[in-house]
GROMACS .gro file of C-alpha atoms in nm:
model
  170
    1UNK     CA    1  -0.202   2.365   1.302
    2UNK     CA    2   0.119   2.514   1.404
    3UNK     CA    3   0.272   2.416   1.742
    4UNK     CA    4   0.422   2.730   1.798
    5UNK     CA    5   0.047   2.914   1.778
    6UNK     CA    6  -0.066   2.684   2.061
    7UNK     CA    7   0.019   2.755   2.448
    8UNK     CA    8   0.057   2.455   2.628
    9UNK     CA    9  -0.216   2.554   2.854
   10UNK     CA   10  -0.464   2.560   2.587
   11UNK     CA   11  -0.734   2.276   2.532
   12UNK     CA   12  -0.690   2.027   2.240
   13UNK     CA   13  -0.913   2.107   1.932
   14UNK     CA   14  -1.131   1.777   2.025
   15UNK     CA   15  -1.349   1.654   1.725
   16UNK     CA   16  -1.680   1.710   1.730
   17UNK     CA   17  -1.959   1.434   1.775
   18UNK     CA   18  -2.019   1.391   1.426
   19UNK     CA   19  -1.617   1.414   1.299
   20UNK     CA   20  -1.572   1.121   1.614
   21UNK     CA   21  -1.841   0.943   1.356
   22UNK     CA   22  -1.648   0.997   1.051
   23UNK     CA   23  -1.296   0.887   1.205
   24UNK     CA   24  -1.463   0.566   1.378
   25UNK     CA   25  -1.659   0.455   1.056
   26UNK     CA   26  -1.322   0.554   0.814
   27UNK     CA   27  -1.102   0.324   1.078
   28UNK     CA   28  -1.397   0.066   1.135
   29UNK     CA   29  -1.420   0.041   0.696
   30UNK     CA   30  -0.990   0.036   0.651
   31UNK     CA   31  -0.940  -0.208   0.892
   32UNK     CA   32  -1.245  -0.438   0.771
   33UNK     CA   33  -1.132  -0.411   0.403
   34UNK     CA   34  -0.765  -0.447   0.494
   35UNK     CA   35  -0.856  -0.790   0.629
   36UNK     CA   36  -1.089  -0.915   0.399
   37UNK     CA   37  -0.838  -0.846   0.089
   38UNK     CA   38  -0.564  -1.044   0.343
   39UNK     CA   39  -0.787  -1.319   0.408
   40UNK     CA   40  -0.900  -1.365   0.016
   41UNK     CA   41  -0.498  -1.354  -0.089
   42UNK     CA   42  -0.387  -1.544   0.171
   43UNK     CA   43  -0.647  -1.839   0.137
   44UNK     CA   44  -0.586  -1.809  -0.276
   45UNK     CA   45  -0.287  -1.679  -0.341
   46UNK     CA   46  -0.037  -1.779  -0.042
   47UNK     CA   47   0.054  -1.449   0.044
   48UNK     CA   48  -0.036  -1.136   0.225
   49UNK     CA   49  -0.190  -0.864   0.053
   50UNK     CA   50   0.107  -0.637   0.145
   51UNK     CA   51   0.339  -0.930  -0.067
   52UNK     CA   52   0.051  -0.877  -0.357
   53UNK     CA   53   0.123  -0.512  -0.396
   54UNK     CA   54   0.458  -0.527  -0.476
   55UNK     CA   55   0.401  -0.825  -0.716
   56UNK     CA   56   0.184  -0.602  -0.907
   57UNK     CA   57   0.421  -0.246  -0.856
   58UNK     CA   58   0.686  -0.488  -1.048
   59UNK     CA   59   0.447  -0.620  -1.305
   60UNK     CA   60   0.365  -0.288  -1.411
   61UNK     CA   61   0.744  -0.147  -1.410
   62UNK     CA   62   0.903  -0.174  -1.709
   63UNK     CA   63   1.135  -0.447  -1.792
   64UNK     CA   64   0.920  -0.581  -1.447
   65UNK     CA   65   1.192  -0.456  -1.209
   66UNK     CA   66   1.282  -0.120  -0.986
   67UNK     CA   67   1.523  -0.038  -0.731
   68UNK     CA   68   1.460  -0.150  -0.395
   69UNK     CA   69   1.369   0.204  -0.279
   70UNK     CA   70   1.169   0.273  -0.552
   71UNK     CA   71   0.956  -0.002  -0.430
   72UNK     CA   72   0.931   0.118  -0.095
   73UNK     CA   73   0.838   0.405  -0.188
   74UNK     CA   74   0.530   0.294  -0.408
   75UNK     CA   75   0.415   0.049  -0.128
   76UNK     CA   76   0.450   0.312   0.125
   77UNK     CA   77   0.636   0.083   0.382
   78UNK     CA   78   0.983   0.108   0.556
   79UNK     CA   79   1.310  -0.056   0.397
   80UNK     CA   80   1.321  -0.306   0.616
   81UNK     CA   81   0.994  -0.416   0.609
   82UNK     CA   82   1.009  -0.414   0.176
   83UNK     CA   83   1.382  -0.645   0.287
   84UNK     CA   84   1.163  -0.885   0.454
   85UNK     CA   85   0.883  -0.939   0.206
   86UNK     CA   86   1.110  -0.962  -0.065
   87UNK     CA   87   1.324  -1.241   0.088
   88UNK     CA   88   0.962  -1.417   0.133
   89UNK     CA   89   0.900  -1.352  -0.249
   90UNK     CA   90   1.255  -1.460  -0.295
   91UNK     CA   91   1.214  -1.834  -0.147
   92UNK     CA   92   0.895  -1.833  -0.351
   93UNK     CA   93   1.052  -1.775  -0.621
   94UNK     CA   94   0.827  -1.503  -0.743
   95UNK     CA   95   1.079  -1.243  -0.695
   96UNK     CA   96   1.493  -1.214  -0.721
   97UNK     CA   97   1.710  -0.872  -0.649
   98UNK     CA   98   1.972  -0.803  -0.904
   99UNK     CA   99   2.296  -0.610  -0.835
  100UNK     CA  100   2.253  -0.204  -0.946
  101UNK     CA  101   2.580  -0.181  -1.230
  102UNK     CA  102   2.556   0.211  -1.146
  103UNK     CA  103   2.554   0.166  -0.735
  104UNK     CA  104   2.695  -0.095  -0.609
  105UNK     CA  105   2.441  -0.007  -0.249
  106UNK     CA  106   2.173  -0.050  -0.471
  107UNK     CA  107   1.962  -0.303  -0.596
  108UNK     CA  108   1.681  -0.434  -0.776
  109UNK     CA  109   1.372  -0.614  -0.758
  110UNK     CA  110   1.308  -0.843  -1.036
  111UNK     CA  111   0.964  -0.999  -1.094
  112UNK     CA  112   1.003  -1.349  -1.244
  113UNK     CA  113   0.790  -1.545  -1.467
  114UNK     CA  114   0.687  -1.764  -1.150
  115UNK     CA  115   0.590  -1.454  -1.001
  116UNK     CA  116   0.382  -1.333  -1.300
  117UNK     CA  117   0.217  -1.620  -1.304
  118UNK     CA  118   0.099  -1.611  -0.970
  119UNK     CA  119  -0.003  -1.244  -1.042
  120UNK     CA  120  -0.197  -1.388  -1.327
  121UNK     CA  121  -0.362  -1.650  -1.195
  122UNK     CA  122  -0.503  -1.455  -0.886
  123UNK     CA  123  -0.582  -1.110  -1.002
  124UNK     CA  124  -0.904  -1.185  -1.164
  125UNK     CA  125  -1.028  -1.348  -0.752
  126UNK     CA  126  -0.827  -0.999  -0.638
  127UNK     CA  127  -1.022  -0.760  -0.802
  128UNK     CA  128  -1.329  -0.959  -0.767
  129UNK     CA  129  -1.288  -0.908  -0.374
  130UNK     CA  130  -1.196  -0.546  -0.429
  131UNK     CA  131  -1.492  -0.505  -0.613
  132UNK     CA  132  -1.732  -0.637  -0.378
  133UNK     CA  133  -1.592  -0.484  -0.142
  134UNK     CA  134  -1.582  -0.125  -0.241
  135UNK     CA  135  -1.694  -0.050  -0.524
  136UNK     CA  136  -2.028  -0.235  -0.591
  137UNK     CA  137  -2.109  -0.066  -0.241
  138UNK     CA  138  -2.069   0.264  -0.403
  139UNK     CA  139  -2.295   0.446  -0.667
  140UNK     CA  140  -2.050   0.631  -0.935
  141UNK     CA  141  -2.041   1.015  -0.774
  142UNK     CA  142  -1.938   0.811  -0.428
  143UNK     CA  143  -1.678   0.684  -0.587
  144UNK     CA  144  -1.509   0.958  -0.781
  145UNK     CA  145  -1.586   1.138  -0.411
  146UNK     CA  146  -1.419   0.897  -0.245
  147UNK     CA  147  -1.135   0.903  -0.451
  148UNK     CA  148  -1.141   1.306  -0.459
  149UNK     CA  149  -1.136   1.309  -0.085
  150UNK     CA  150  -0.828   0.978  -0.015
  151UNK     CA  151  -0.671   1.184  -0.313
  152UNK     CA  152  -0.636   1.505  -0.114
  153UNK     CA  153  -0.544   1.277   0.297
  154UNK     CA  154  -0.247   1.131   0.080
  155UNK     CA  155  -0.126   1.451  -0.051
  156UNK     CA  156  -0.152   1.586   0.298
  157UNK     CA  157   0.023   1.303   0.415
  158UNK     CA  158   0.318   1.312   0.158
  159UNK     CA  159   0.536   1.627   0.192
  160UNK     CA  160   0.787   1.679  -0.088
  161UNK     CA  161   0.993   1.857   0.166
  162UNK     CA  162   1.389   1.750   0.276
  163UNK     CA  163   1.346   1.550   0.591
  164UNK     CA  164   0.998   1.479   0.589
  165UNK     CA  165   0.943   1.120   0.773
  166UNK     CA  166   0.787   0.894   0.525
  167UNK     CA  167   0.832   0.465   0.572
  168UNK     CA  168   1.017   0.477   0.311
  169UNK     CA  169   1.317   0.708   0.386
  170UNK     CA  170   1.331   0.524   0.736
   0.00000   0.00000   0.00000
């Protein structure tokens, strides 16, 4: 919609019965699986499922490292909030930065064999939950649906354009 189009005086588009539905069940099913993939990594794993994603961003980088706000960016979360975790992963030990030789503002996150372990010992539980969860729910046309339709929210979501206000440039 585009501000400019709409008088102040006008009424809100307000969603319709059935679109309340939709929005209530999407929140209802995001913030149900959101905990239940918490509560199974926190009570096997130690850690937040949040901490789990980045484990696994590294593990799949190459040479199991990336900049700092590379990372964000792949998590989707602020700077700050990717400084915090990583000091958590740090004390762990599942995680060290390293010094960028080409910036010296930069750095990287480096998985460590500690933290691929952990990875490795708890993604076969993870994707266990994340299967229960979701996709044994779902026949297979749901799920390529489903993936069709978060597909197209995130691209919405995710301007390319200069200045667009993303966690991760904040």
């Amino acid at each position: 919609m585009n501000p400019a189009s709409t008088s102040p005086a006008e009424e809100p588009h307000w969603l319709t019965s059935e679109e309340q539905r939709v929005w209530r069940s999407y929140l209802h099913a995001t913030t149900l699986l959101e905990d239940h993939l918490d509560r199974q990594l926190q009570r096997d794993a130690g850690m937040p499922h949040i901490y789990y994603g980045l484990i696994v961003a590294l593990a799949e980088a190459p040479r199991h490292r990336l900049r700092m706000t590379e990372l964000a960016m792949k998590a989707k979360i602020t700077r700050s909030r990717l400084s915090h975790a990583i000091a958590r992963l740090e004390k762990n030990g599942w995680v060290r930065r390293e010094d960028c030789p080409s910036d010296k503002r930069g750095q990287f996150a480096v998985l460590t064999d500690n933290g691929f372990e952990v990875l490795r010992r708890n993604a076969p539980g993870h994707v266990a939950a994340v299967r229960q969860a979701l996709f044994d729910r779902l026949t297979p046309e749901q799920q390529k649906s489903l993936g069709e339709i978060m597909q197209i929210i995130a691209e919405g979501l995710q301007p390319n354009e200069a200045g667009a206000d993303l966690p991760w440039l904040r």
